[in-house]
mmCIF file of C-alpha atoms and ligand atoms in Angstrom:
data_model
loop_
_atom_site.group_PDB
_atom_site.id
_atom_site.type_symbol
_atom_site.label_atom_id
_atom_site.label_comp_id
_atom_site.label_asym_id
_atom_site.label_seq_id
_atom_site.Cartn_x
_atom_site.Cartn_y
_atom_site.Cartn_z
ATOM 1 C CA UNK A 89 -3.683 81.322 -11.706
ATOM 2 C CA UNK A 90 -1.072 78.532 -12.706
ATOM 3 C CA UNK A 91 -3.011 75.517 -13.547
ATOM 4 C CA UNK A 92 -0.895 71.863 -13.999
ATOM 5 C CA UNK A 93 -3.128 71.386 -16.677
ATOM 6 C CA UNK A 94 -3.875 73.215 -19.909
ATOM 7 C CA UNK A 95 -6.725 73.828 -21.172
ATOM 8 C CA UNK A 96 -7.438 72.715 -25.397
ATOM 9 C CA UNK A 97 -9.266 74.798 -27.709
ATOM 10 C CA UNK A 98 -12.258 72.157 -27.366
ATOM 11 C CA UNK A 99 -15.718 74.105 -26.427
ATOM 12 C CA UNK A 100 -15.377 75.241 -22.688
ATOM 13 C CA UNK A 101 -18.958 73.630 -20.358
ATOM 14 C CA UNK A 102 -21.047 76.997 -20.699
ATOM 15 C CA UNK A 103 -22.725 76.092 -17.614
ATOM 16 C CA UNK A 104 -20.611 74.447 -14.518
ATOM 17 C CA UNK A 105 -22.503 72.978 -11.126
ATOM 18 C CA UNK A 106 -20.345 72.552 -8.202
ATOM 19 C CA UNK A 107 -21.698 70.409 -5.056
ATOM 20 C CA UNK A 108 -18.977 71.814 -2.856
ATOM 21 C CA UNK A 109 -18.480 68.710 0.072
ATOM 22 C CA UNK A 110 -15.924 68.283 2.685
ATOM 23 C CA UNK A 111 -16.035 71.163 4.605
ATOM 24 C CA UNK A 112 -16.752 68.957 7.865
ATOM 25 C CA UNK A 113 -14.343 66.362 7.196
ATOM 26 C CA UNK A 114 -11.497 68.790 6.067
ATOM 27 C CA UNK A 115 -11.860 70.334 9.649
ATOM 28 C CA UNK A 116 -12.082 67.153 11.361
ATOM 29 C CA UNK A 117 -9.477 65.993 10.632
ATOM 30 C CA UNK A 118 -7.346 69.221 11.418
ATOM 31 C CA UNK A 119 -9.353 68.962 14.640
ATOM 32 C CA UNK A 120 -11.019 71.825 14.253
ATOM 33 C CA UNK A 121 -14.478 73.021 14.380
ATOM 34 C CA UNK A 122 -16.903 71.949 11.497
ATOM 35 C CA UNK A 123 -17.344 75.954 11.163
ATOM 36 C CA UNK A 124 -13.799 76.183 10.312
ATOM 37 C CA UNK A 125 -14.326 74.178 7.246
ATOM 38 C CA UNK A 126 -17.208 76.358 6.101
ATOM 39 C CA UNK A 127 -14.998 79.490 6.476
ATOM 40 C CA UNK A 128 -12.628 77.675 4.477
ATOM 41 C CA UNK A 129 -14.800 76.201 2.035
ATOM 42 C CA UNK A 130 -15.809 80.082 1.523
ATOM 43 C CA UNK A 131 -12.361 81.203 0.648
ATOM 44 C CA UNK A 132 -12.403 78.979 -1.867
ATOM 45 C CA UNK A 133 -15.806 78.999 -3.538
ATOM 46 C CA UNK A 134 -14.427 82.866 -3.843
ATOM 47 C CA UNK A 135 -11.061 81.585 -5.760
ATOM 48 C CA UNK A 136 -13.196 78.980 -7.736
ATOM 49 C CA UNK A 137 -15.435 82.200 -9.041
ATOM 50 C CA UNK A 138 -12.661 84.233 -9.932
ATOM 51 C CA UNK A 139 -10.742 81.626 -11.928
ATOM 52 C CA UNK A 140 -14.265 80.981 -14.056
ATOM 53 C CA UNK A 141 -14.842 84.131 -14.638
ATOM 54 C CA UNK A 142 -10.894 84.735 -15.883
ATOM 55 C CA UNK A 143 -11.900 81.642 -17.889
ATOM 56 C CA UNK A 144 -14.638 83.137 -19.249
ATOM 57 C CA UNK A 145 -17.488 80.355 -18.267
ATOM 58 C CA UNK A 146 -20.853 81.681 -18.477
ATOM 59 C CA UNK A 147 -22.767 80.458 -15.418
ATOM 60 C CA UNK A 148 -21.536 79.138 -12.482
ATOM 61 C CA UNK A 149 -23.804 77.225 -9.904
ATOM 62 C CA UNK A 150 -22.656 76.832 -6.230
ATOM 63 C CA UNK A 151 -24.365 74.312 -4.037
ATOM 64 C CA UNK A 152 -24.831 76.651 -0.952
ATOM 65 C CA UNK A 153 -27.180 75.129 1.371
ATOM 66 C CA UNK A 154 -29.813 72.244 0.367
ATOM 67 C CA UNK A 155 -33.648 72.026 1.498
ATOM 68 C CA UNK A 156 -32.253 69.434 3.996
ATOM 69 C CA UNK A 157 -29.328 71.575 5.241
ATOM 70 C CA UNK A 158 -32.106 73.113 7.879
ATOM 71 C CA UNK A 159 -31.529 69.659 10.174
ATOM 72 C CA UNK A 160 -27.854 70.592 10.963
ATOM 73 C CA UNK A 161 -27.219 72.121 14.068
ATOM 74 C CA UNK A 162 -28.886 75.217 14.938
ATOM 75 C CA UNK A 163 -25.503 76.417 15.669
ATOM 76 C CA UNK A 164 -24.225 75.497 12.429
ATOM 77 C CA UNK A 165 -26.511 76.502 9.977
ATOM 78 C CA UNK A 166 -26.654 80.142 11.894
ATOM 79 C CA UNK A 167 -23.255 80.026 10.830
ATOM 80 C CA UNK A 168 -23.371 79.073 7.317
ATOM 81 C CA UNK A 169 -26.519 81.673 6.961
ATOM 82 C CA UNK A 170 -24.040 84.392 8.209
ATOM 83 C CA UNK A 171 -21.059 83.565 6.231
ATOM 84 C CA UNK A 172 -23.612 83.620 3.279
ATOM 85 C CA UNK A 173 -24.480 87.423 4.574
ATOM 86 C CA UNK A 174 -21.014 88.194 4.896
ATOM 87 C CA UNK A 175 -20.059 86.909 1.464
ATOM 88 C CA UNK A 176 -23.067 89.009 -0.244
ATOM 89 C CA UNK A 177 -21.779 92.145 1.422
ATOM 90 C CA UNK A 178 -18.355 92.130 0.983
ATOM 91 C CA UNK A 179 -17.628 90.974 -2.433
ATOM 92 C CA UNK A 180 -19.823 93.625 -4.178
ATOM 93 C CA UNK A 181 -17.107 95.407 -5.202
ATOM 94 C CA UNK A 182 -15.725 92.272 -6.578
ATOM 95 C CA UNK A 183 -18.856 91.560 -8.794
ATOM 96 C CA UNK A 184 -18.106 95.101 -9.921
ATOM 97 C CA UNK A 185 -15.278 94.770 -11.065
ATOM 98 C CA UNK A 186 -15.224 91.595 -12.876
ATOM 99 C CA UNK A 187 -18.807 92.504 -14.085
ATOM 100 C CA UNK A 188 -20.301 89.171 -12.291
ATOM 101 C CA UNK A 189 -24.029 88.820 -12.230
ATOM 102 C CA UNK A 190 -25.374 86.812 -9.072
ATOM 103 C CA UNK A 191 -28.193 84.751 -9.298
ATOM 104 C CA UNK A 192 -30.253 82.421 -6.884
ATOM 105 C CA UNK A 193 -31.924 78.969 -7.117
ATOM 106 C CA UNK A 194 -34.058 77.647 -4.167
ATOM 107 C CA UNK A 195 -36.824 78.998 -2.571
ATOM 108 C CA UNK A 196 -36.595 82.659 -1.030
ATOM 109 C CA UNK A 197 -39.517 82.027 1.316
ATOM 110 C CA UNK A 198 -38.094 79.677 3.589
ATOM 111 C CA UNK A 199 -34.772 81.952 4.047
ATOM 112 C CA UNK A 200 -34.050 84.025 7.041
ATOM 113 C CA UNK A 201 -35.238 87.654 6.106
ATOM 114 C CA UNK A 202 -32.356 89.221 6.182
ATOM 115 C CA UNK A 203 -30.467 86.700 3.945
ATOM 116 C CA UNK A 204 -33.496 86.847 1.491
ATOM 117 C CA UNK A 205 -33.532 90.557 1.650
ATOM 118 C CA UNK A 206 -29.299 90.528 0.650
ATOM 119 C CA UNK A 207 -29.732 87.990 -1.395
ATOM 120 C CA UNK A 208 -32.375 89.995 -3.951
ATOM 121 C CA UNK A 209 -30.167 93.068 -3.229
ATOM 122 C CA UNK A 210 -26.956 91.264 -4.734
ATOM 123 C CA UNK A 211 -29.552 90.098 -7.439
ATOM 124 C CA UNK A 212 -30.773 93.428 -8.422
ATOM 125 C CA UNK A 213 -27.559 95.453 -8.264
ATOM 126 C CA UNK A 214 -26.087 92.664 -10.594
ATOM 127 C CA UNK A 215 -28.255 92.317 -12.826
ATOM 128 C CA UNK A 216 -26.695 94.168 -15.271
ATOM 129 C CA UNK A 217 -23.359 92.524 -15.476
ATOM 130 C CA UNK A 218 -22.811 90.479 -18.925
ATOM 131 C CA UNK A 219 -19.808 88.502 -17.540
ATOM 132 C CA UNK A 220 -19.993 85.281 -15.462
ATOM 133 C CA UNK A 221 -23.319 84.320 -14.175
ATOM 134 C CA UNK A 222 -22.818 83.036 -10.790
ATOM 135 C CA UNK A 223 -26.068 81.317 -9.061
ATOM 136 C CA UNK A 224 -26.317 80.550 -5.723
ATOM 137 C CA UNK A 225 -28.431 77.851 -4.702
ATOM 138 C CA UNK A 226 -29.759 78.297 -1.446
ATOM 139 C CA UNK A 227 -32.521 76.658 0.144
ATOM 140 C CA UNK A 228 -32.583 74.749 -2.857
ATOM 141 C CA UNK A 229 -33.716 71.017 -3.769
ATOM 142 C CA UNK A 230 -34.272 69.644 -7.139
ATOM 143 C CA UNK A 231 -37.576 67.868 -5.770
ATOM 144 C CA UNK A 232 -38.584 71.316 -4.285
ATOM 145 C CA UNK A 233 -37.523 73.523 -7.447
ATOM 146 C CA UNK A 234 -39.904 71.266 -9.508
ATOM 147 C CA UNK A 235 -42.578 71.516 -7.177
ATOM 148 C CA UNK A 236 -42.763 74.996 -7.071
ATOM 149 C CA UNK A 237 -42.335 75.035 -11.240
ATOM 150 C CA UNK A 238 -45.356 72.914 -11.802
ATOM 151 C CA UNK A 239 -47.019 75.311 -9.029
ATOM 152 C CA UNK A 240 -46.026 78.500 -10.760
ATOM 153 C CA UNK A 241 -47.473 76.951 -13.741
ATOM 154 C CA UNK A 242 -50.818 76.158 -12.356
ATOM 155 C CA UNK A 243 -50.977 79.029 -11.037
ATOM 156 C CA UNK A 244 -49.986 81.543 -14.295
ATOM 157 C CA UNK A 245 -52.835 78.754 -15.798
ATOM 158 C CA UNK A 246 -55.160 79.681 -13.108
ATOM 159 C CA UNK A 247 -54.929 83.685 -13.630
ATOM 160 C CA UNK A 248 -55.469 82.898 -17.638
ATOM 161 C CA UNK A 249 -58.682 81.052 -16.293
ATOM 162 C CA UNK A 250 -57.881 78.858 -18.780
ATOM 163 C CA UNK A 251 -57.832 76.038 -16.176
ATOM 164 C CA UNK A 252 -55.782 73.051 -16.121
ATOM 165 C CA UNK A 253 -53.414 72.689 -19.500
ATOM 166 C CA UNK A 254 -55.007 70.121 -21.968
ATOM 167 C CA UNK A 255 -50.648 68.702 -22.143
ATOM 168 C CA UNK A 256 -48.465 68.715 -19.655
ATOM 169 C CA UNK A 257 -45.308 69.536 -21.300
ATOM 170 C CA UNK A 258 -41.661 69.685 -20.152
ATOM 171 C CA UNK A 259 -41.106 72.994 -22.123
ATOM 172 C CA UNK A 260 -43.827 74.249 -19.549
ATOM 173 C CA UNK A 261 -42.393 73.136 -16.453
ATOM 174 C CA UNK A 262 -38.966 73.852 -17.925
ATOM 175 C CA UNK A 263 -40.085 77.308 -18.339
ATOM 176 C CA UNK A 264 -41.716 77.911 -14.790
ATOM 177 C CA UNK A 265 -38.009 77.188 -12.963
ATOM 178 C CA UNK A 266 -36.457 79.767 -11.420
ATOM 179 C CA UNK A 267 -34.126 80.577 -13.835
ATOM 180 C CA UNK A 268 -35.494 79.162 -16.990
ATOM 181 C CA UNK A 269 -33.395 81.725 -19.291
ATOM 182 C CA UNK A 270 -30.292 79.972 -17.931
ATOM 183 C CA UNK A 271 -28.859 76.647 -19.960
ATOM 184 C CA UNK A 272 -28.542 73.474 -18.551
ATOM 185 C CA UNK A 273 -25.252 72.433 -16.830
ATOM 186 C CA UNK A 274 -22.821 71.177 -19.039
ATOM 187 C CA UNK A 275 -20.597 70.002 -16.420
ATOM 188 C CA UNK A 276 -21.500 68.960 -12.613
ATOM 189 C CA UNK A 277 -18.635 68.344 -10.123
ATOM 190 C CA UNK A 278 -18.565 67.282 -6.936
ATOM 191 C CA UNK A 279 -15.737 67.000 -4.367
ATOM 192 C CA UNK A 280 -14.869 64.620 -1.272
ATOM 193 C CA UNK A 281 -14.935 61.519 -3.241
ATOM 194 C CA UNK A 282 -18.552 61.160 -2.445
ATOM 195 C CA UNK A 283 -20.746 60.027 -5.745
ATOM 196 C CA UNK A 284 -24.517 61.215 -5.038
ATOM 197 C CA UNK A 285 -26.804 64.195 -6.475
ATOM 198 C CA UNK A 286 -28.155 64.798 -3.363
ATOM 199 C CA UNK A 287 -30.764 66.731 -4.704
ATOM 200 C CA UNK A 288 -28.449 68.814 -7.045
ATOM 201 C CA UNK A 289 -29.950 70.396 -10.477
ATOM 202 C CA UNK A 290 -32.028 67.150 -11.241
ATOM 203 C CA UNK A 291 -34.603 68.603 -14.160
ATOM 204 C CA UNK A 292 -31.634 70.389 -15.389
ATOM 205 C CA UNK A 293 -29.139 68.246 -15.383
ATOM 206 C CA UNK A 294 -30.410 65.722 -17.336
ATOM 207 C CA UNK A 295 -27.548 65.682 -19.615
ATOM 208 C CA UNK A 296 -24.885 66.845 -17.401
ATOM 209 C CA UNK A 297 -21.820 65.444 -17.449
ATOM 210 C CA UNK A 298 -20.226 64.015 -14.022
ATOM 211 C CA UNK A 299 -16.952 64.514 -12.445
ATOM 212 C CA UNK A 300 -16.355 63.424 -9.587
ATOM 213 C CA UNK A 301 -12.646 64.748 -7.254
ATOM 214 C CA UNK A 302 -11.379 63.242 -4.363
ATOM 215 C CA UNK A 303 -10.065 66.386 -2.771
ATOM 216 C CA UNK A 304 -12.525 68.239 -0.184
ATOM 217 C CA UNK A 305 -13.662 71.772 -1.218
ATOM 218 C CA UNK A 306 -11.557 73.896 1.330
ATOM 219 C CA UNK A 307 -8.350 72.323 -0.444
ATOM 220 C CA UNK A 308 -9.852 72.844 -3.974
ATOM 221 C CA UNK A 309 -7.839 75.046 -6.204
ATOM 222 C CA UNK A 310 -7.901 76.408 -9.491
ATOM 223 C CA UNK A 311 -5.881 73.367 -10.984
ATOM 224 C CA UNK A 312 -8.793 71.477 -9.789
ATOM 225 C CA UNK A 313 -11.376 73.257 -11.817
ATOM 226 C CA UNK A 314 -8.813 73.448 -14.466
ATOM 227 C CA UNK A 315 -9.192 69.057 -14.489
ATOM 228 C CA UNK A 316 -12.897 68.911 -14.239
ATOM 229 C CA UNK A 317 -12.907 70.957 -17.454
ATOM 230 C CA UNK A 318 -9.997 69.162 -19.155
ATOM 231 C CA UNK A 319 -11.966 65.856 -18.351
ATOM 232 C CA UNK A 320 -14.988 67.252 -19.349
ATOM 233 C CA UNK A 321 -13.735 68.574 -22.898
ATOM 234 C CA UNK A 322 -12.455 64.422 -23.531
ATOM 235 C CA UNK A 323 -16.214 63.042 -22.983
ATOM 236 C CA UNK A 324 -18.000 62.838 -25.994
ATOM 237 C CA UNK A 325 -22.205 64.024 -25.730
ATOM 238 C CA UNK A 326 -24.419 62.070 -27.129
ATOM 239 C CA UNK A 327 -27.849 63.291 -25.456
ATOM 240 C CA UNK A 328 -29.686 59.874 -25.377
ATOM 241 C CA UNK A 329 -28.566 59.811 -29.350
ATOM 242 C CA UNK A 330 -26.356 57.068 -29.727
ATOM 243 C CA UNK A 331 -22.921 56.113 -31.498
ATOM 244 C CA UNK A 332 -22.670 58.512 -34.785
HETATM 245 C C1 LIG B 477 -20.814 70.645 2.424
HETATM 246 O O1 LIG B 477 -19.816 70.171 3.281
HETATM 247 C C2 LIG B 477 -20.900 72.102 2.501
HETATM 248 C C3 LIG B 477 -21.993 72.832 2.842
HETATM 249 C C4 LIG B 477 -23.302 72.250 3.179
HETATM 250 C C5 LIG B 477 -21.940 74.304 2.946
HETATM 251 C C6 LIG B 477 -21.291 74.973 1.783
HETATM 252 C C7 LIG B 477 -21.023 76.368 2.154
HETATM 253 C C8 LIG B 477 -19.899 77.044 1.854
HETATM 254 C C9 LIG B 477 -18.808 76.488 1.062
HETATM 255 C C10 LIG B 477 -19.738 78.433 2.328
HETATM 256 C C11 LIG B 477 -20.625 79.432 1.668
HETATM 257 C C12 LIG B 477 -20.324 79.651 0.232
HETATM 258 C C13 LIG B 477 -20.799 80.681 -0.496
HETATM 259 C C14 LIG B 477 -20.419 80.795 -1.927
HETATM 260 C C15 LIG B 477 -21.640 81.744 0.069
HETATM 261 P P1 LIG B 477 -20.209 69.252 4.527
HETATM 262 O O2 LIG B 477 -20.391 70.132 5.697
HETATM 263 O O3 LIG B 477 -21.400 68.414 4.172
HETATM 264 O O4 LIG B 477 -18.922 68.386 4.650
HETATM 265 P P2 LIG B 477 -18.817 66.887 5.191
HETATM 266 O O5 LIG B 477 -19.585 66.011 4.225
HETATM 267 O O6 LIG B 477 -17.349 66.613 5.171
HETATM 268 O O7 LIG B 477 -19.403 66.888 6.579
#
């Protein structure tokens, strides 16, 4: 890796989010298909794991495919879903090696089978790796992920028979997510100069930091992610607490 910028001693964002956007636009206007893009926004979600995990960041959380991804194309999500198969497949050996755990956000249920059933695989023979953390969030909303927490919670309340909780509590919903062991993004980026959420993280990144890049995902690079972090490191976090 040969980043243009370098990086200071200052903490590192333990937990990055990436809302990966461009893909269509980047093949547009090489007049290609929009599935082009996607293939090319994969090769470099790949390069953007490898260069956190050389950086040592501890969880890394791609923006895969929303809840409202499903009203693309037929045609295009089919080929997202099996670029998403593909990727789980082939890079075990690549998790292996670099001792990656994968993770997923977003709601298994609503996934084609097979994906779900890859996706838990990857999961599972993972699970064991102590180096980068990387989650994938597919078929995930924020709206959606807090539905199903406050769901999970009722539900945990319900087999207690202890009935609805006297205080509803955001340690309790906090802890009903689907990850809840993991820490809240330091640091959220997202590319193609477009400045929206769009449904990204929204319990958890309450306290995120923003960066927002101009360049479209396929022509991300390492020197990118090497900015967002360099930015990131200048911002000073005051969590709602005001000037010292
Ligand atoms: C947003 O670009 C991108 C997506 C909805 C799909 C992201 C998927 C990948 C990068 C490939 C799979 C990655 C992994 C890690 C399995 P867009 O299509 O909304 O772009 P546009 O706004 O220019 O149309």
């Amino acid at each position: 890796m040969a980043p243009s910028v370098v990086l200071t001693s200052s903490p590192l964002p333990r937990h990055i989010g990436i809302i990966m956007d461009g893909n269509g636009r980047w093949a547009q206007r090489k007049k290609q298909l929009r599935t082009q893009g996607h293939l090319e926004g994969l090769k470099t979600a790949k390069k953007i794991v490898k260069a956190a995990s050389d950086l040592h960041i501890k969880f890394l959380t791609l923006y895969v495919f929303s809840t409202e991804n499903w009203k693309r194309t037929a045609e295009e999500v089919g080929f997202i879903m099996g670029l998403v198969k593909q990727y789980l497949k082939a890079e075990l050996d690549f998790y292996r090696e670099n001792r990656i755990r994968i993770r997923h956000a977003g709601d298994p249920e609503g996934l084609p089978p097979d994906i779900a059933r890859e996706l838990a695989e990857a999961c599972e023979d993972t699970r064991s790796f102590e180096g980068l953390q990387v989650i994938l969030a597919l078929n995930y909303g924020g709206r959606d992920a807090i539905v199903r927490a406050v769901g999970r919670w009722f539900d945990s309340l319900e087999k207690l028979e202890k009935g609805i909780p006297a205080k509803i509590t955001e340690e309790g919903i906090r802890g009903c997510l689907d990850n809840p062991d993991i820490p809240d993004p330091d640091l959220i980026i997202r590319t193609a100069g477009e400045y929206r959420t769009s449904n990204f993280l929204l319990w958890e990144g309450a306290y995120a930091e923003y960066y927002f890049s101009e360049t479209l995902w396929p022509d991300w690079t390492e020197a990118d992610l090497c900015a967002a972090i360099s930015a990131y490191q200048q911002r000073e976090r005051r969590f709602g607490g005001g000037n010292p």
